[in-house]
Structures are given as C-alpha cells and as structure tokens.
mmCIF file of C-alpha atoms in Angstrom:
data_model
loop_
_atom_site.group_PDB
_atom_site.id
_atom_site.type_symbol
_atom_site.label_atom_id
_atom_site.label_comp_id
_atom_site.label_asym_id
_atom_site.label_seq_id
_atom_site.Cartn_x
_atom_site.Cartn_y
_atom_site.Cartn_z
ATOM 1 C CA MET A 1470 -0.008 0.033 -0.039
ATOM 2 C CA ARG A 1471 1.042 3.653 -0.459
ATOM 3 C CA ALA A 1472 1.994 5.657 2.643
ATOM 4 C CA VAL A 1473 3.544 9.019 3.538
ATOM 5 C CA ARG A 1474 6.590 8.315 5.749
ATOM 6 C CA TYR A 1475 8.371 10.758 7.909
ATOM 7 C CA TYR A 1476 12.189 10.568 7.764
ATOM 8 C CA GLY A 1477 13.029 13.788 9.634
ATOM 9 C CA LYS A 1478 13.394 17.527 9.090
ATOM 10 C CA GLU A 1479 11.788 18.467 5.762
ATOM 11 C CA ASP A 1480 11.822 14.867 4.528
ATOM 12 C CA VAL A 1481 8.656 13.014 3.938
ATOM 13 C CA ARG A 1482 8.312 10.411 1.159
ATOM 14 C CA ILE A 1483 5.412 8.523 -0.403
ATOM 15 C CA GLU A 1484 6.467 4.934 -0.515
ATOM 16 C CA GLU A 1485 5.141 1.416 -0.887
ATOM 17 C CA VAL A 1486 4.931 -0.341 2.462
ATOM 18 C CA GLU A 1487 3.493 -3.658 3.646
ATOM 19 C CA THR A 1488 -0.285 -3.586 4.212
ATOM 20 C CA PRO A 1489 -0.929 -4.273 7.932
ATOM 21 C CA GLU A 1490 -2.816 -7.480 8.923
ATOM 22 C CA VAL A 1491 -5.521 -7.612 11.476
ATOM 23 C CA ARG A 1492 -4.722 -9.378 14.798
ATOM 24 C CA PRO A 1493 -6.877 -10.481 17.694
ATOM 25 C CA GLY A 1494 -8.358 -7.443 19.435
ATOM 26 C CA THR A 1495 -7.580 -5.078 16.616
ATOM 27 C CA VAL A 1496 -9.511 -3.367 13.745
ATOM 28 C CA LYS A 1497 -8.342 -2.846 10.168
ATOM 29 C CA ILE A 1498 -9.478 0.525 8.829
ATOM 30 C CA ALA A 1499 -9.554 1.773 5.262
ATOM 31 C CA LEU A 1500 -8.355 5.385 5.710
ATOM 32 C CA ALA A 1501 -10.212 8.338 4.457
ATOM 33 C CA PHE A 1502 -8.979 11.696 5.522
ATOM 34 C CA ASN A 1503 -6.108 12.939 7.697
ATOM 35 C CA GLY A 1504 -5.806 16.506 9.120
ATOM 36 C CA ILE A 1505 -2.488 18.299 9.302
ATOM 37 C CA CYS A 1506 -1.742 19.316 12.912
ATOM 38 C CA GLY A 1507 0.547 21.924 14.371
ATOM 39 C CA SER A 1508 2.736 19.134 15.785
ATOM 40 C CA ASP A 1509 3.138 17.766 12.258
ATOM 41 C CA LEU A 1510 4.386 21.203 11.141
ATOM 42 C CA HIS A 1511 6.929 21.320 13.998
ATOM 43 C CA LEU A 1512 8.153 17.805 13.080
ATOM 44 C CA TYR A 1513 8.400 18.596 9.374
ATOM 45 C CA HIS A 1514 10.077 22.003 9.675
ATOM 46 C CA ASP A 1515 12.138 21.524 12.828
ATOM 47 C CA GLY A 1516 12.929 17.845 12.918
ATOM 48 C CA PRO A 1517 12.128 15.019 15.342
ATOM 49 C CA ILE A 1518 11.077 15.825 18.868
ATOM 50 C CA PRO A 1519 9.622 13.445 21.448
ATOM 51 C CA PRO A 1520 7.390 11.462 21.219
ATOM 52 C CA ALA A 1521 8.777 10.969 17.694
ATOM 53 C CA PRO A 1522 11.558 8.419 17.687
ATOM 54 C CA SER A 1523 14.952 9.108 16.137
ATOM 55 C CA THR A 1524 16.856 7.242 13.443
ATOM 56 C CA THR A 1525 18.770 5.354 16.143
ATOM 57 C CA GLU A 1526 16.545 5.417 19.375
ATOM 58 C CA PRO A 1527 13.280 3.578 19.031
ATOM 59 C CA HIS A 1528 10.094 4.682 20.740
ATOM 60 C CA PRO A 1529 9.828 2.557 23.949
ATOM 61 C CA LEU A 1530 6.266 1.326 23.135
ATOM 62 C CA SER A 1531 6.299 0.955 19.349
ATOM 63 C CA GLY A 1532 9.848 -0.171 19.110
ATOM 64 C CA GLU A 1533 10.189 1.715 15.871
ATOM 65 C CA THR A 1534 12.827 4.182 14.642
ATOM 66 C CA LEU A 1535 12.497 6.619 11.866
ATOM 67 C CA PRO A 1536 11.062 6.474 9.220
ATOM 68 C CA VAL A 1537 7.431 6.051 10.442
ATOM 69 C CA VAL A 1538 4.115 6.412 8.653
ATOM 70 C CA PHE A 1539 2.905 9.970 9.358
ATOM 71 C CA GLY A 1540 -0.485 11.436 10.509
ATOM 72 C CA HIS A 1541 -2.526 11.207 13.655
ATOM 73 C CA GLU A 1542 -5.788 13.075 12.944
ATOM 74 C CA PHE A 1543 -7.696 10.627 10.799
ATOM 75 C CA SER A 1544 -10.955 8.913 9.969
ATOM 76 C CA GLY A 1545 -11.855 5.839 7.997
ATOM 77 C CA VAL A 1546 -14.134 2.860 7.433
ATOM 78 C CA VAL A 1547 -13.906 -0.427 9.291
ATOM 79 C CA GLU A 1548 -12.579 -3.014 6.792
ATOM 80 C CA GLU A 1549 -11.969 -6.013 8.969
ATOM 81 C CA LEU A 1550 -12.412 -7.084 12.656
ATOM 82 C CA GLY A 1551 -9.892 -9.103 14.628
ATOM 83 C CA GLU A 1552 -10.944 -11.959 16.840
ATOM 84 C CA GLY A 1553 -12.776 -10.836 20.025
ATOM 85 C CA VAL A 1554 -13.689 -7.295 18.822
ATOM 86 C CA GLU A 1555 -17.166 -6.254 19.898
ATOM 87 C CA GLY A 1556 -19.254 -3.077 19.313
ATOM 88 C CA LEU A 1557 -17.975 -2.432 15.814
ATOM 89 C CA GLN A 1558 -19.124 -3.672 12.385
ATOM 90 C CA VAL A 1559 -17.482 -3.780 9.017
ATOM 91 C CA GLY A 1560 -18.526 -0.620 7.132
ATOM 92 C CA ASP A 1561 -18.707 1.616 10.318
ATOM 93 C CA HIS A 1562 -17.465 5.174 9.941
ATOM 94 C CA VAL A 1563 -14.824 5.677 12.630
ATOM 95 C CA ALA A 1564 -12.437 8.196 14.193
ATOM 96 C CA VAL A 1565 -9.301 7.003 15.975
ATOM 97 C CA GLU A 1566 -7.824 8.090 19.257
ATOM 98 C CA PRO A 1567 -4.270 7.854 18.111
ATOM 99 C CA LEU A 1568 -2.498 6.967 21.411
ATOM 100 C CA MET A 1569 -0.142 4.330 22.624
ATOM 101 C CA VAL A 1570 0.191 3.952 26.324
ATOM 102 C CA ASP A 1571 1.881 1.435 28.676
ATOM 103 C CA GLY A 1572 -1.205 0.950 30.960
ATOM 104 C CA THR A 1573 1.067 0.344 33.941
ATOM 105 C CA CYS A 1574 2.355 3.735 35.056
ATOM 106 C CA THR A 1575 0.762 5.802 37.868
ATOM 107 C CA ALA A 1576 -1.024 8.114 35.432
ATOM 108 C CA CYS A 1577 -2.508 5.269 33.406
ATOM 109 C CA LYS A 1578 -3.730 3.461 36.499
ATOM 110 C CA ALA A 1579 -5.404 6.740 37.613
ATOM 111 C CA GLY A 1580 -7.263 6.905 34.281
ATOM 112 C CA LYS A 1581 -5.134 9.851 33.171
ATOM 113 C CA TYR A 1582 -3.596 7.931 30.269
ATOM 114 C CA ASN A 1583 -2.928 11.130 28.373
ATOM 115 C CA LEU A 1584 -0.141 11.622 30.835
ATOM 116 C CA CYS A 1585 1.419 8.136 30.426
ATOM 117 C CA GLU A 1586 5.047 8.176 31.294
ATOM 118 C CA GLN A 1587 5.934 6.476 27.950
ATOM 119 C CA MET A 1588 3.273 8.326 25.826
ATOM 120 C CA GLY A 1589 3.341 7.779 22.120
ATOM 121 C CA PHE A 1590 1.167 8.723 19.224
ATOM 122 C CA ILE A 1591 0.105 6.584 16.306
ATOM 123 C CA GLY A 1592 1.353 8.523 13.257
ATOM 124 C CA ILE A 1593 4.200 10.109 15.146
ATOM 125 C CA SER A 1594 5.836 7.400 17.244
ATOM 126 C CA GLY A 1595 5.014 4.379 14.976
ATOM 127 C CA ARG A 1596 2.303 1.692 14.553
ATOM 128 C CA GLY A 1597 1.102 3.083 11.319
ATOM 129 C CA GLY A 1598 -0.478 6.447 10.644
ATOM 130 C CA GLY A 1599 -3.416 8.252 9.012
ATOM 131 C CA LEU A 1600 -1.413 9.036 5.809
ATOM 132 C CA ALA A 1601 -1.690 5.525 4.367
ATOM 133 C CA GLU A 1602 -4.356 3.393 2.677
ATOM 134 C CA TYR A 1603 -4.938 1.162 5.665
ATOM 135 C CA ILE A 1604 -4.102 0.946 9.363
ATOM 136 C CA VAL A 1605 -4.650 -1.629 12.082
ATOM 137 C CA VAL A 1606 -5.445 -0.275 15.539
ATOM 138 C CA GLU A 1607 -6.315 -1.698 18.974
ATOM 139 C CA GLU A 1608 -10.054 -1.831 19.543
ATOM 140 C CA ARG A 1609 -10.008 0.521 22.476
ATOM 141 C CA TRP A 1610 -8.881 3.453 20.284
ATOM 142 C CA VAL A 1611 -11.511 3.034 17.584
ATOM 143 C CA HIS A 1612 -14.634 5.218 17.963
ATOM 144 C CA PRO A 1613 -17.694 4.768 15.787
ATOM 145 C CA VAL A 1614 -19.107 8.141 14.657
ATOM 146 C CA GLY A 1615 -22.464 6.997 13.179
ATOM 147 C CA ASP A 1616 -23.497 8.724 9.989
ATOM 148 C CA MET A 1617 -21.008 11.524 10.449
ATOM 149 C CA PRO A 1618 -19.212 12.356 7.116
ATOM 150 C CA LEU A 1619 -15.697 11.046 7.073
ATOM 151 C CA ASP A 1620 -14.126 14.514 6.509
ATOM 152 C CA HIS A 1621 -15.873 15.807 9.535
ATOM 153 C CA ALA A 1622 -14.797 12.757 11.523
ATOM 154 C CA ALA A 1623 -11.156 13.559 10.863
ATOM 155 C CA LEU A 1624 -11.673 16.696 13.101
ATOM 156 C CA ILE A 1625 -12.800 14.665 16.117
ATOM 157 C CA GLU A 1626 -9.226 14.324 17.331
ATOM 158 C CA PRO A 1627 -8.489 18.108 17.633
ATOM 159 C CA LEU A 1628 -12.031 18.669 18.882
ATOM 160 C CA ALA A 1629 -11.333 16.177 21.688
ATOM 161 C CA VAL A 1630 -8.324 18.263 22.672
ATOM 162 C CA THR A 1631 -10.558 21.252 23.301
ATOM 163 C CA VAL A 1632 -13.298 19.187 24.960
ATOM 164 C CA HIS A 1633 -10.678 17.936 27.359
ATOM 165 C CA ALA A 1634 -9.408 21.487 28.099
ATOM 166 C CA VAL A 1635 -12.929 22.839 28.690
ATOM 167 C CA ARG A 1636 -13.787 19.931 30.953
ATOM 168 C CA HIS A 1637 -10.380 20.267 32.763
ATOM 169 C CA ALA A 1638 -11.215 23.889 33.371
ATOM 170 C CA GLY A 1639 -14.337 22.772 35.284
ATOM 171 C CA VAL A 1640 -16.858 24.230 32.790
ATOM 172 C CA GLY A 1641 -20.338 22.755 33.260
ATOM 173 C CA GLU A 1642 -24.052 23.389 33.167
ATOM 174 C CA LYS A 1643 -23.679 25.900 35.966
ATOM 175 C CA ASP A 1644 -21.755 28.161 33.544
ATOM 176 C CA ALA A 1645 -24.428 28.717 30.963
ATOM 177 C CA GLY A 1646 -24.561 32.424 30.383
ATOM 178 C CA ASN A 1647 -21.058 33.096 31.781
ATOM 179 C CA VAL A 1648 -18.401 34.748 29.597
ATOM 180 C CA ALA A 1649 -15.189 33.033 28.403
ATOM 181 C CA VAL A 1650 -12.376 34.769 26.572
ATOM 182 C CA VAL A 1651 -10.329 32.794 24.062
ATOM 183 C CA GLY A 1652 -6.935 34.132 23.040
ATOM 184 C CA GLY A 1653 -6.002 32.916 19.566
ATOM 185 C CA ALA A 1654 -8.212 31.861 16.737
ATOM 186 C CA GLY A 1655 -6.115 29.113 15.148
ATOM 187 C CA PRO A 1656 -7.699 25.626 14.849
ATOM 188 C CA ILE A 1657 -7.601 24.901 18.619
ATOM 189 C CA GLY A 1658 -8.818 28.322 19.590
ATOM 190 C CA LEU A 1659 -11.766 28.113 17.099
ATOM 191 C CA LEU A 1660 -12.731 24.667 18.282
ATOM 192 C CA ALA A 1661 -12.434 25.641 21.945
ATOM 193 C CA ALA A 1662 -14.740 28.609 21.287
ATOM 194 C CA ALA A 1663 -17.158 26.224 19.528
ATOM 195 C CA VAL A 1664 -17.229 23.834 22.529
ATOM 196 C CA LEU A 1665 -17.751 26.712 24.952
ATOM 197 C CA ARG A 1666 -20.668 28.022 22.849
ATOM 198 C CA ALA A 1667 -22.090 24.441 22.811
ATOM 199 C CA TYR A 1668 -22.066 24.483 26.638
ATOM 200 C CA GLY A 1669 -23.966 27.818 26.707
ATOM 201 C CA LEU A 1670 -21.172 30.286 27.431
ATOM 202 C CA LYS A 1671 -20.822 33.660 25.726
ATOM 203 C CA THR A 1672 -17.459 33.727 23.918
ATOM 204 C CA ILE A 1673 -15.101 36.692 23.211
ATOM 205 C CA VAL A 1674 -12.323 35.748 20.829
ATOM 206 C CA SER A 1675 -9.110 37.816 20.669
ATOM 207 C CA GLU A 1676 -7.022 37.419 17.579
ATOM 208 C CA MET A 1677 -4.329 39.577 15.722
ATOM 209 C CA SER A 1678 -5.094 38.126 12.259
ATOM 210 C CA GLU A 1679 -7.907 39.749 10.365
ATOM 211 C CA VAL A 1680 -8.537 36.570 8.372
ATOM 212 C CA ARG A 1681 -8.890 34.499 11.524
ATOM 213 C CA ARG A 1682 -11.054 37.142 13.240
ATOM 214 C CA SER A 1683 -13.302 36.823 10.270
ATOM 215 C CA LEU A 1684 -13.362 33.005 10.569
ATOM 216 C CA ALA A 1685 -14.334 33.340 14.207
ATOM 217 C CA ARG A 1686 -17.187 35.746 13.341
ATOM 218 C CA GLU A 1687 -18.376 33.866 10.289
ATOM 219 C CA THR A 1688 -18.405 30.404 11.867
ATOM 220 C CA GLY A 1689 -20.478 31.703 14.714
ATOM 221 C CA VAL A 1690 -18.147 30.433 17.438
ATOM 222 C CA ALA A 1691 -17.494 33.948 18.757
ATOM 223 C CA ASP A 1692 -20.227 36.253 20.118
ATOM 224 C CA VAL A 1693 -17.690 39.078 20.121
ATOM 225 C CA VAL A 1694 -14.413 39.325 18.132
ATOM 226 C CA VAL A 1695 -11.582 41.656 19.291
ATOM 227 C CA ASP A 1696 -8.482 42.936 17.474
ATOM 228 C CA PRO A 1697 -6.125 43.388 20.411
ATOM 229 C CA ALA A 1698 -3.759 45.478 18.423
ATOM 230 C CA ASN A 1699 -6.389 48.173 17.874
ATOM 231 C CA GLU A 1700 -8.970 47.566 20.529
ATOM 232 C CA ASP A 1701 -8.789 47.395 24.361
ATOM 233 C CA LEU A 1702 -9.653 43.753 25.119
ATOM 234 C CA LEU A 1703 -10.105 44.538 28.897
ATOM 235 C CA GLU A 1704 -12.613 47.334 28.091
ATOM 236 C CA VAL A 1705 -14.581 45.065 25.735
ATOM 237 C CA VAL A 1706 -14.711 42.328 28.383
ATOM 238 C CA ARG A 1707 -15.751 44.886 31.052
ATOM 239 C CA HIS A 1708 -18.467 46.130 28.774
ATOM 240 C CA GLU A 1709 -19.760 42.692 27.783
ATOM 241 C CA THR A 1710 -19.812 41.524 31.437
ATOM 242 C CA HIS A 1711 -21.208 44.799 33.014
ATOM 243 C CA GLY A 1712 -17.993 44.987 34.951
ATOM 244 C CA ALA A 1713 -17.931 41.552 36.397
ATOM 245 C CA MET A 1714 -15.262 40.369 33.961
ATOM 246 C CA ALA A 1715 -14.837 36.777 32.558
ATOM 247 C CA ALA A 1716 -15.328 33.541 34.380
ATOM 248 C CA TYR A 1717 -12.885 31.705 32.173
ATOM 249 C CA ALA A 1718 -10.128 32.425 29.723
ATOM 250 C CA PHE A 1719 -8.376 29.994 27.382
ATOM 251 C CA ASP A 1720 -4.909 30.511 26.074
ATOM 252 C CA ALA A 1721 -4.716 29.049 22.524
ATOM 253 C CA ALA A 1722 -1.991 31.348 21.329
ATOM 254 C CA GLY A 1723 1.120 30.184 23.219
ATOM 255 C CA VAL A 1724 2.848 33.493 23.658
ATOM 256 C CA ALA A 1725 3.632 35.237 27.075
ATOM 257 C CA PRO A 1726 1.881 38.554 26.468
ATOM 258 C CA VAL A 1727 -1.435 36.747 25.749
ATOM 259 C CA VAL A 1728 -1.192 34.878 29.094
ATOM 260 C CA ALA A 1729 -0.877 38.117 31.028
ATOM 261 C CA GLN A 1730 -3.638 39.817 29.063
ATOM 262 C CA LEU A 1731 -6.036 36.906 29.538
ATOM 263 C CA LEU A 1732 -5.442 36.866 33.288
ATOM 264 C CA ASP A 1733 -6.454 40.484 33.427
ATOM 265 C CA THR A 1734 -9.728 39.653 31.683
ATOM 266 C CA LEU A 1735 -10.731 37.411 34.543
ATOM 267 C CA GLY A 1736 -12.997 38.435 37.354
ATOM 268 C CA ALA A 1737 -12.382 37.449 40.964
ATOM 269 C CA GLY A 1738 -12.060 33.751 41.232
ATOM 270 C CA GLY A 1739 -11.799 33.229 37.467
ATOM 271 C CA ARG A 1740 -9.735 30.517 35.821
ATOM 272 C CA LEU A 1741 -7.231 30.644 32.995
ATOM 273 C CA GLU A 1742 -6.745 27.357 31.147
ATOM 274 C CA VAL A 1743 -3.689 26.982 28.964
ATOM 275 C CA ILE A 1744 -4.257 24.752 25.867
ATOM 276 C CA ALA A 1745 -1.371 26.032 23.716
ATOM 277 C CA ILE A 1746 2.166 24.700 23.890
ATOM 278 C CA HIS A 1747 4.572 27.293 25.108
ATOM 279 C CA THR A 1748 8.142 26.936 23.755
ATOM 280 C CA LYS A 1749 9.564 29.508 26.123
ATOM 281 C CA PRO A 1750 9.146 30.127 29.877
ATOM 282 C CA VAL A 1751 6.536 32.576 30.901
ATOM 283 C CA GLU A 1752 7.165 35.141 33.631
ATOM 284 C CA LEU A 1753 4.152 35.527 35.947
ATOM 285 C CA ASP A 1754 3.258 37.960 38.730
ATOM 286 C CA ILE A 1755 1.667 35.308 40.969
ATOM 287 C CA THR A 1756 0.650 37.638 43.799
ATOM 288 C CA GLY A 1757 -0.831 40.376 41.617
ATOM 289 C CA LYS A 1758 -2.390 38.257 38.900
ATOM 290 C CA LEU A 1759 -3.506 35.166 40.922
ATOM 291 C CA THR A 1760 -3.372 35.355 44.680
ATOM 292 C CA MET A 1761 -4.952 38.738 45.303
ATOM 293 C CA GLN A 1762 -7.861 37.848 42.983
ATOM 294 C CA ASP A 1763 -8.272 34.258 44.132
ATOM 295 C CA ARG A 1764 -7.774 33.165 40.576
ATOM 296 C CA VAL A 1765 -6.798 29.751 39.322
ATOM 297 C CA ILE A 1766 -4.483 28.792 36.432
ATOM 298 C CA GLY A 1767 -4.477 25.364 34.884
ATOM 299 C CA SER A 1768 -3.288 23.639 31.720
ATOM 300 C CA ALA A 1769 -4.452 20.673 29.773
ATOM 301 C CA VAL A 1770 -2.860 18.311 27.185
ATOM 302 C CA GLY A 1771 -4.353 15.851 24.841
ATOM 303 C CA TYR A 1772 -7.414 13.920 25.854
ATOM 304 C CA ALA A 1773 -8.520 10.999 28.043
ATOM 305 C CA ASN A 1774 -12.094 9.612 27.627
ATOM 306 C CA ASP A 1775 -13.115 12.729 25.672
ATOM 307 C CA HIS A 1776 -13.734 11.430 22.227
ATOM 308 C CA ALA A 1777 -17.223 10.213 22.969
ATOM 309 C CA GLU A 1778 -18.179 13.685 24.013
ATOM 310 C CA ALA A 1779 -16.632 15.290 20.991
ATOM 311 C CA ILE A 1780 -18.586 12.879 18.771
ATOM 312 C CA ARG A 1781 -21.806 13.628 20.633
ATOM 313 C CA LEU A 1782 -21.322 17.353 20.196
ATOM 314 C CA VAL A 1783 -20.977 16.996 16.417
ATOM 315 C CA ASN A 1784 -23.737 14.385 15.895
ATOM 316 C CA GLU A 1785 -26.209 16.419 17.963
ATOM 317 C CA GLY A 1786 -25.473 19.552 15.916
ATOM 318 C CA LEU A 1787 -24.021 21.437 18.889
ATOM 319 C CA VAL A 1788 -20.610 21.889 17.109
ATOM 320 C CA ASN A 1789 -20.414 22.306 13.328
ATOM 321 C CA VAL A 1790 -16.872 21.398 12.175
ATOM 322 C CA ALA A 1791 -17.551 21.824 8.493
ATOM 323 C CA PRO A 1792 -16.482 25.503 8.353
ATOM 324 C CA PHE A 1793 -13.056 24.649 9.740
ATOM 325 C CA ILE A 1794 -12.191 22.396 6.859
ATOM 326 C CA THR A 1795 -10.562 24.973 4.556
ATOM 327 C CA SER A 1796 -8.754 22.746 2.014
ATOM 328 C CA ARG A 1797 -8.690 19.134 0.840
ATOM 329 C CA ILE A 1798 -5.506 17.971 -0.884
ATOM 330 C CA LYS A 1799 -3.934 14.753 -2.159
ATOM 331 C CA ALA A 1800 -0.966 13.211 -0.376
ATOM 332 C CA ASP A 1801 1.186 13.830 -3.473
ATOM 333 C CA ASP A 1802 0.822 17.626 -2.780
ATOM 334 C CA ILE A 1803 1.299 17.437 0.967
ATOM 335 C CA VAL A 1804 4.541 19.458 1.141
ATOM 336 C CA ALA A 1805 3.647 22.406 -1.132
ATOM 337 C CA GLU A 1806 -0.012 22.545 -0.372
ATOM 338 C CA GLY A 1807 0.150 21.438 3.177
ATOM 339 C CA TYR A 1808 3.349 21.854 5.339
ATOM 340 C CA GLU A 1809 4.664 24.918 3.450
ATOM 341 C CA LYS A 1810 1.293 26.609 2.868
ATOM 342 C CA LEU A 1811 0.360 26.496 6.505
ATOM 343 C CA LEU A 1812 3.424 28.502 7.459
ATOM 344 C CA ASP A 1813 2.060 31.688 5.869
ATOM 345 C CA ASP A 1814 -1.547 31.279 4.879
ATOM 346 C CA ARG A 1815 -3.574 32.431 7.895
ATOM 347 C CA SER A 1816 -6.827 31.708 6.037
ATOM 348 C CA GLU A 1817 -6.216 27.994 6.365
ATOM 349 C CA VAL A 1818 -7.624 26.307 9.520
ATOM 350 C CA LYS A 1819 -7.676 22.590 8.783
ATOM 351 C CA ILE A 1820 -6.161 21.015 5.678
ATOM 352 C CA LEU A 1821 -7.361 17.450 5.066
ATOM 353 C CA VAL A 1822 -5.185 14.970 3.168
ATOM 354 C CA SER A 1823 -6.315 11.890 1.249
ATOM 355 C CA MET A 1824 -4.209 9.186 -0.249
ATOM 356 C CA SER A 1825 -6.652 9.106 -3.250
#
C-alpha cells in the first residue's frame, strides 16, 4: 500500500509499504482523511522531537525508529475485525484516538492515560498512521461516529483536545450564560470557542489576524471578536460583562503577552486554562495576577475519555466542524499545499489530506 513516511526534518516520502494485517483485538481501517496538525508542522520544519523516535533510538512502546508512517488526525471505514472485537461492524465510519500507552504507570492506573510516562502517538511514534491506505489499531482506540461524514470525523481528534481542556477547566451546566475569553483563533482556539458556545457560554475571541477574526465571526463560534492590536480587550470584556469580567479564559496562542492579558480579563475567582504549547518560559506575577484575585491557572494536554463527548457534540449539531475544513488535498501535494502553505496562509484552519 502507499503511505507517507516521515524521515526527519523536511523529509517525507510517499512509498510502498506492507499492508498491515488484523490481529486479535484489533481493527483494520480503510483510511479516508487525515488532518495536518501543528505538531506535524513542527516535526516537518524543525525535525524529530519526542514522542517521535529518532533514526537510532526507538520509541519505547512501538519499538520503531524513523522512518514512520505520518499522520494522527484521521478517519476511515472499518474493513475487517480481529478476533474478540465487539461493538463495531464492517462498514462503520470511525475516528481513531491515536494513542499508545503502557497501561502500567501511575497516570494510566489513575485513568489519566494522556499523561502516560511512555506516551506515544500513532502516526508520530510508529504503529502506522493516517497518511496511508490502511491501518490496524487496537479496538480501544476506535470510535464509531455514526452517519458523520468522514471528512468531519477527521476533526474529532483536535475537537477532543478542546473538549478535554474545557472539561479540565471545570466548565459545566452551571456556567451557561457566563463569559469566556479565548486568546488565539487558530484551529484549537476556534474549536475551543465552539465547545464553549455548545455549553452555553458567551465567547469573546481575541486574535491579531484579520482573516482568523473573520473566521471566528463567520463560523459563529464567537459572540464578540476583538483585534487586540487596535482595541482594548479589557474594556470590551468589562463592557460585555457589565464590569464583572470573565469567568474563564483559554490560552490558545502560546505566547507570554497573551497569558498576562487573559489573566487581566478574569473576574475574581476566574480561571485561565492553557491549551497552547509554550516553547519559552513565561514570567508571571503570581501575587498580583493570581493570589490577590483568588484566581486559578491550569493547563491541559491531549485527551482522556473525551472522544465520545466530541462525537456527541458533532452528531447532535451542537458543534459544526464543516467550516473549519478549509482545504482538501492529495498526499502527493502534501509538502507544497500542506506543510509549506500552513506557514504563511492564515486563512487555512484545517487542511485534510487523502491518499486518493
């Protein structure tokens, strides 16, 4: 079968590889769409970083070194069931939770398998990937999505990231009508705003890019859109909350000035949840920004038992992922129309890739 394999910095190749065979407890999936993620861009442009293996050091769970089949945001159709698999049928549309975990560490035993000490990702650390014709995956990671279109199903993985962050922040039914500020309107910021709106919160999205502000407005995930370069975000929040300020803020930008600004948008006892990955340390006035306002700061990574909720939100029409699919390309064009284009084109949210 054909597959896109990752060799290292700026080196991906479409090659013929052996088609995987189903084993007891596993599911063979004919792959449909794979979304390009920010982590894919870092790997392509900057080179291997954990949990990707190197050319000499294998990942501890997959046992594989580079090259590996690329892609971890994917959907497909069940092709074959291994012995002992229940709850799935051939022909089911599915999304995959692309994890590999040891199941024995403290985090795994506590149900926080997203924090596994040996965490790996299918499509980054080995065991196949979404940029191929087929993949074989353990039953526990395969989630049926009902009649959901397969291109929509490819966004369940990033949507689950935002569901996890919103849940981790403690957002619940009690918060309907509260205000949440989202800093950054990239894919994760937009999806986080969509989840918050689905849960009944009023959303204020702050974003420097005019194109992405338009996306936040046109997709309906933002009640209010702010250009922080030309508008006073704090005054907007104060006006929209009648002086109470926001109950929650979500950092989907990953830069220090946004963290400080978002903390200022919070009312007394408010919570900032960091979803973005920060590549540099952030200096924080703990006493002034947190302690004296009884505020909370938390951060969330990945997902654990969140895919079912992400699927429910889409299937019940509470989150519409269709507007976030901005391009569909063939794997043959993945470098020029995918990895390189996403560096500069702020109009792109999610590019889906197909082998066919």
